[in-house]
């Protein structure tokens, strides 16, 4: 198995572009657009992401070039995906309905039974629930679009929130309890779909915690069905900086049921 790659294995121009990410960490995989040129290098972005995931997380650095893919690119927790330069580090989605998204296959989705909540109280009471074996502390309760972190699971029918519930008092209502993938960074990349008929977002982040995008561009042309550029659903701590979303037939940015986020210097045009 290839060893980790240090900063000195990256060209000086690449170091300059990614300085803020690489100043205090090693690069665990480098992606190049042609034949593998050094130990630890990859030509396939998904292969590099999966390799870094097998290490428990780290950084994938993508050198300048156009990377054509006819399959989804799946992200994992605790990974930074960094391009050398957004204008010239491009991921082309060749087929319709292809996107980059979070791997949510292992996440918790539990909604059996109903619950009761009182305004100003952290205590949640359930009816026909089995919380002890299905959920755990650190999961999140979603109720009417708001997210509440769970401090403790006290029994099959009782749990305690980390903070007092601040909504209106409710009884016997439906709900959802979920877990999150965490600590995902994407920088200096362009996602592009040149043609076709698609109703799929270019980037789709669902149930992400501490998600950071900087200098990311999403653009498409001649897509005839409604497609979003950058879509975020049920995210906590979402940070978008200097991102652009261009020429999509639906929304440039779509952000739903997210909390504790910061959006700065982002631009949407002709969507």
Tab-separated table of C-alpha atoms in Angstrom:
chain	number	residue	atom	x	y	z
A	1	UNK	CA	0.000	0.000	0.000
A	2	UNK	CA	1.446	3.429	-0.903
A	3	UNK	CA	2.745	5.568	1.916
A	4	UNK	CA	1.616	9.059	2.724
A	5	UNK	CA	2.804	11.853	0.465
A	6	UNK	CA	4.497	14.875	1.953
A	7	UNK	CA	4.279	18.462	0.720
A	8	UNK	CA	7.661	18.209	-0.975
A	9	UNK	CA	6.200	15.680	-3.463
A	10	UNK	CA	3.867	18.346	-4.870
A	11	UNK	CA	5.018	20.889	-7.421
A	12	UNK	CA	5.802	24.324	-5.939
A	13	UNK	CA	2.923	25.924	-7.878
A	14	UNK	CA	0.538	23.447	-6.322
A	15	UNK	CA	1.809	24.209	-2.838
A	16	UNK	CA	1.186	27.908	-3.420
A	17	UNK	CA	-2.426	27.317	-4.486
A	18	UNK	CA	-3.238	25.066	-1.520
A	19	UNK	CA	-1.016	26.632	1.109
A	20	UNK	CA	-3.668	27.157	3.752
A	21	UNK	CA	-4.700	23.508	3.624
A	22	UNK	CA	-1.258	21.985	3.402
A	23	UNK	CA	0.668	24.141	5.842
A	24	UNK	CA	-0.147	21.921	8.808
A	25	UNK	CA	-0.965	18.545	7.295
A	26	UNK	CA	0.361	15.984	4.845
A	27	UNK	CA	-1.320	15.059	1.594
A	28	UNK	CA	-2.490	11.469	1.695
A	29	UNK	CA	-3.213	11.031	-2.024
A	30	UNK	CA	-2.460	12.956	-5.222
A	31	UNK	CA	-4.661	12.657	-8.312
A	32	UNK	CA	-3.120	13.321	-11.727
A	33	UNK	CA	-4.918	13.419	-15.109
A	34	UNK	CA	-2.505	10.962	-16.727
A	35	UNK	CA	-0.438	7.891	-15.856
A	36	UNK	CA	0.484	7.547	-12.207
A	37	UNK	CA	3.753	9.382	-11.782
A	38	UNK	CA	4.756	8.701	-8.188
A	39	UNK	CA	4.099	6.312	-5.343
A	40	UNK	CA	0.759	7.123	-3.809
A	41	UNK	CA	-0.584	8.903	-6.916
A	42	UNK	CA	-3.940	8.087	-8.506
A	43	UNK	CA	-5.630	8.882	-11.802
A	44	UNK	CA	-9.133	8.268	-10.463
A	45	UNK	CA	-10.629	10.643	-7.901
A	46	UNK	CA	-12.932	8.038	-6.361
A	47	UNK	CA	-10.039	5.620	-5.956
A	48	UNK	CA	-8.097	8.317	-4.106
A	49	UNK	CA	-11.046	9.192	-1.858
A	50	UNK	CA	-11.605	5.538	-0.970
A	51	UNK	CA	-7.900	5.066	-0.241
A	52	UNK	CA	-7.798	8.068	2.111
A	53	UNK	CA	-11.013	6.861	3.758
A	54	UNK	CA	-9.275	3.536	4.474
A	55	UNK	CA	-6.652	5.529	6.410
A	56	UNK	CA	-9.344	7.049	8.589
A	57	UNK	CA	-9.387	10.359	6.712
A	58	UNK	CA	-6.989	12.902	5.267
A	59	UNK	CA	-6.396	15.046	2.203
A	60	UNK	CA	-6.768	14.290	-1.510
A	61	UNK	CA	-4.979	16.772	-3.762
A	62	UNK	CA	-6.137	16.961	-7.407
A	63	UNK	CA	-3.664	18.390	-9.917
A	64	UNK	CA	-4.696	20.590	-12.830
A	65	UNK	CA	-6.576	18.831	-15.589
A	66	UNK	CA	-10.012	17.697	-16.749
A	67	UNK	CA	-11.328	14.538	-15.125
A	68	UNK	CA	-14.212	12.921	-16.992
A	69	UNK	CA	-16.420	10.560	-15.005
A	70	UNK	CA	-19.466	8.491	-15.898
A	71	UNK	CA	-20.140	7.420	-12.305
A	72	UNK	CA	-20.904	9.184	-9.044
A	73	UNK	CA	-18.104	10.563	-6.883
A	74	UNK	CA	-18.822	9.607	-3.278
A	75	UNK	CA	-17.396	11.562	-0.332
A	76	UNK	CA	-16.611	10.243	3.147
A	77	UNK	CA	-16.162	11.802	6.596
A	78	UNK	CA	-12.894	13.491	7.592
A	79	UNK	CA	-11.663	14.162	4.054
A	80	UNK	CA	-10.479	17.300	2.271
A	81	UNK	CA	-10.751	17.253	-1.537
A	82	UNK	CA	-8.546	20.059	-2.872
A	83	UNK	CA	-7.887	21.070	-6.466
A	84	UNK	CA	-4.808	22.870	-7.640
A	85	UNK	CA	-6.807	25.675	-9.257
A	86	UNK	CA	-10.569	25.987	-9.709
A	87	UNK	CA	-10.304	27.394	-13.219
A	88	UNK	CA	-8.218	24.483	-14.494
A	89	UNK	CA	-9.077	21.580	-12.164
A	90	UNK	CA	-12.354	20.378	-13.650
A	91	UNK	CA	-14.566	17.370	-12.992
A	92	UNK	CA	-16.788	16.682	-16.013
A	93	UNK	CA	-19.907	14.603	-15.405
A	94	UNK	CA	-20.192	12.725	-18.683
A	95	UNK	CA	-23.520	10.972	-18.105
A	96	UNK	CA	-26.851	12.362	-16.949
A	97	UNK	CA	-27.787	12.056	-13.263
A	98	UNK	CA	-24.144	11.832	-12.168
A	99	UNK	CA	-23.070	13.944	-9.195
A	100	UNK	CA	-20.698	14.218	-6.250
A	101	UNK	CA	-22.383	13.394	-2.945
A	102	UNK	CA	-21.914	12.105	0.600
A	103	UNK	CA	-21.925	8.382	1.305
A	104	UNK	CA	-24.982	8.162	3.557
A	105	UNK	CA	-25.374	4.373	3.414
A	106	UNK	CA	-24.284	3.937	7.038
A	107	UNK	CA	-26.251	6.830	8.500
A	108	UNK	CA	-29.083	6.402	10.980
A	109	UNK	CA	-32.635	7.201	9.864
A	110	UNK	CA	-35.158	6.312	12.560
A	111	UNK	CA	-38.759	7.528	12.672
A	112	UNK	CA	-40.834	4.761	14.269
A	113	UNK	CA	-43.606	5.911	16.621
A	114	UNK	CA	-44.391	9.462	17.707
A	115	UNK	CA	-43.041	11.863	20.306
A	116	UNK	CA	-44.090	14.599	22.709
A	117	UNK	CA	-42.066	17.734	23.450
A	118	UNK	CA	-42.693	20.647	25.814
A	119	UNK	CA	-41.402	24.149	25.125
A	120	UNK	CA	-38.468	25.012	27.395
A	121	UNK	CA	-37.714	21.391	28.345
A	122	UNK	CA	-34.914	19.091	27.084
A	123	UNK	CA	-36.951	15.918	27.745
A	124	UNK	CA	-38.450	14.015	24.820
A	125	UNK	CA	-41.099	11.343	25.402
A	126	UNK	CA	-41.828	8.671	22.814
A	127	UNK	CA	-44.725	6.385	22.039
A	128	UNK	CA	-44.112	3.011	20.300
A	129	UNK	CA	-40.403	3.858	20.048
A	130	UNK	CA	-37.331	1.651	20.555
A	131	UNK	CA	-34.626	4.259	21.078
A	132	UNK	CA	-32.180	2.310	23.282
A	133	UNK	CA	-31.071	-0.019	20.490
A	134	UNK	CA	-31.676	2.224	17.479
A	135	UNK	CA	-30.089	5.594	18.305
A	136	UNK	CA	-27.326	7.042	20.489
A	137	UNK	CA	-26.082	10.261	22.092
A	138	UNK	CA	-24.732	12.648	19.481
A	139	UNK	CA	-27.470	11.800	16.962
A	140	UNK	CA	-29.886	14.547	15.987
A	141	UNK	CA	-33.638	14.865	16.265
A	142	UNK	CA	-35.328	16.562	13.314
A	143	UNK	CA	-38.729	18.040	14.019
A	144	UNK	CA	-40.519	20.341	11.599
A	145	UNK	CA	-37.277	21.294	9.864
A	146	UNK	CA	-35.299	22.076	13.031
A	147	UNK	CA	-32.378	19.961	14.319
A	148	UNK	CA	-31.683	19.193	17.990
A	149	UNK	CA	-28.649	17.277	19.243
A	150	UNK	CA	-29.357	14.354	21.591
A	151	UNK	CA	-27.446	14.433	24.895
A	152	UNK	CA	-28.546	11.030	26.204
A	153	UNK	CA	-30.852	8.116	25.419
A	154	UNK	CA	-32.495	7.291	28.748
A	155	UNK	CA	-34.878	4.496	27.727
A	156	UNK	CA	-36.800	3.173	24.744
A	157	UNK	CA	-39.321	5.974	25.234
A	158	UNK	CA	-37.266	8.807	26.731
A	159	UNK	CA	-34.299	10.891	25.640
A	160	UNK	CA	-32.711	14.188	26.635
A	161	UNK	CA	-31.700	16.971	24.269
A	162	UNK	CA	-28.435	18.867	24.651
A	163	UNK	CA	-30.368	22.143	24.824
A	164	UNK	CA	-33.925	22.980	25.805
A	165	UNK	CA	-36.495	22.561	23.062
A	166	UNK	CA	-37.484	26.039	21.852
A	167	UNK	CA	-40.429	25.202	19.614
A	168	UNK	CA	-44.110	25.056	20.444
A	169	UNK	CA	-45.322	22.231	22.692
A	170	UNK	CA	-46.361	19.210	20.581
A	171	UNK	CA	-47.900	15.803	21.323
A	172	UNK	CA	-47.866	12.554	19.340
A	173	UNK	CA	-46.129	14.044	16.298
A	174	UNK	CA	-43.958	12.377	13.675
A	175	UNK	CA	-40.188	12.949	13.745
A	176	UNK	CA	-36.852	11.734	12.418
A	177	UNK	CA	-33.627	10.862	14.284
A	178	UNK	CA	-30.442	10.784	12.235
A	179	UNK	CA	-26.663	10.670	12.328
A	180	UNK	CA	-24.275	12.793	10.259
A	181	UNK	CA	-21.102	12.490	8.240
A	182	UNK	CA	-18.595	15.037	9.491
A	183	UNK	CA	-15.641	17.211	8.511
A	184	UNK	CA	-15.705	17.448	4.727
A	185	UNK	CA	-13.737	20.124	2.885
A	186	UNK	CA	-13.808	20.899	-0.855
A	187	UNK	CA	-11.674	23.623	-2.424
A	188	UNK	CA	-10.483	24.930	-5.788
A	189	UNK	CA	-12.556	22.655	-8.043
A	190	UNK	CA	-15.025	23.093	-10.909
A	191	UNK	CA	-17.937	20.679	-11.391
A	192	UNK	CA	-19.276	20.772	-14.930
A	193	UNK	CA	-22.044	19.164	-16.994
A	194	UNK	CA	-21.872	20.204	-20.621
A	195	UNK	CA	-25.034	18.716	-22.095
A	196	UNK	CA	-27.874	16.288	-21.606
A	197	UNK	CA	-31.165	15.995	-19.760
A	198	UNK	CA	-30.802	15.756	-15.992
A	199	UNK	CA	-32.686	16.618	-12.810
A	200	UNK	CA	-29.700	15.868	-10.562
A	201	UNK	CA	-27.713	18.443	-8.578
A	202	UNK	CA	-24.034	18.728	-9.409
A	203	UNK	CA	-23.111	18.474	-5.728
A	204	UNK	CA	-25.499	17.067	-3.114
A	205	UNK	CA	-24.657	17.111	0.587
A	206	UNK	CA	-27.288	15.494	2.828
A	207	UNK	CA	-26.749	15.081	6.583
A	208	UNK	CA	-23.304	16.690	6.689
A	209	UNK	CA	-21.754	18.283	9.771
A	210	UNK	CA	-18.882	20.765	9.491
A	211	UNK	CA	-18.915	20.995	5.700
A	212	UNK	CA	-16.626	23.628	4.138
A	213	UNK	CA	-16.511	24.715	0.491
A	214	UNK	CA	-14.084	27.355	-0.746
A	215	UNK	CA	-13.614	28.532	-4.328
A	216	UNK	CA	-15.877	25.850	-5.823
A	217	UNK	CA	-17.576	26.434	-9.193
A	218	UNK	CA	-20.625	24.568	-10.492
A	219	UNK	CA	-21.753	25.187	-14.047
A	220	UNK	CA	-23.778	23.518	-16.783
A	221	UNK	CA	-24.998	24.268	-20.291
A	222	UNK	CA	-27.923	22.973	-22.371
A	223	UNK	CA	-29.368	20.869	-19.538
A	224	UNK	CA	-33.053	20.687	-20.356
A	225	UNK	CA	-34.540	19.427	-17.068
A	226	UNK	CA	-34.493	21.239	-13.747
A	227	UNK	CA	-31.101	20.766	-12.122
A	228	UNK	CA	-29.551	22.458	-9.098
A	229	UNK	CA	-25.942	23.491	-8.834
A	230	UNK	CA	-24.936	23.070	-5.180
A	231	UNK	CA	-27.576	21.523	-2.920
A	232	UNK	CA	-27.399	21.111	0.852
A	233	UNK	CA	-30.009	19.357	2.983
A	234	UNK	CA	-29.996	18.891	6.779
A	235	UNK	CA	-26.476	20.251	7.305
A	236	UNK	CA	-24.959	21.601	10.511
A	237	UNK	CA	-22.052	24.032	10.408
A	238	UNK	CA	-22.153	24.577	6.642
A	239	UNK	CA	-19.605	27.139	5.432
A	240	UNK	CA	-19.530	28.393	1.853
A	241	UNK	CA	-16.894	30.911	0.786
A	242	UNK	CA	-16.186	32.327	-2.656
A	243	UNK	CA	-18.338	29.744	-4.469
A	244	UNK	CA	-20.125	30.183	-7.798
A	245	UNK	CA	-23.072	28.394	-9.402
A	246	UNK	CA	-23.799	29.198	-13.031
A	247	UNK	CA	-26.243	28.347	-15.817
A	248	UNK	CA	-28.388	25.749	-14.062
A	249	UNK	CA	-32.005	25.298	-15.117
A	250	UNK	CA	-33.203	25.310	-11.481
A	251	UNK	CA	-31.414	26.761	-8.418
A	252	UNK	CA	-27.791	27.802	-8.285
A	253	UNK	CA	-27.719	27.144	-4.540
A	254	UNK	CA	-30.411	25.215	-2.676
A	255	UNK	CA	-30.106	25.064	1.125
A	256	UNK	CA	-32.851	23.358	3.157
A	257	UNK	CA	-33.169	22.559	6.882
A	258	UNK	CA	-29.594	23.615	7.648
A	259	UNK	CA	-28.383	25.325	10.802
A	260	UNK	CA	-25.351	27.204	12.161
A	261	UNK	CA	-23.949	28.044	8.741
A	262	UNK	CA	-21.933	30.889	7.222
A	263	UNK	CA	-22.178	31.932	3.561
A	264	UNK	CA	-19.816	34.610	2.291
A	265	UNK	CA	-18.845	36.046	-1.079
A	266	UNK	CA	-20.852	33.499	-3.090
A	267	UNK	CA	-22.351	34.177	-6.517
A	268	UNK	CA	-25.211	32.668	-8.530
A	269	UNK	CA	-25.882	33.696	-12.124
A	270	UNK	CA	-28.276	32.711	-14.918
A	271	UNK	CA	-29.992	29.934	-12.951
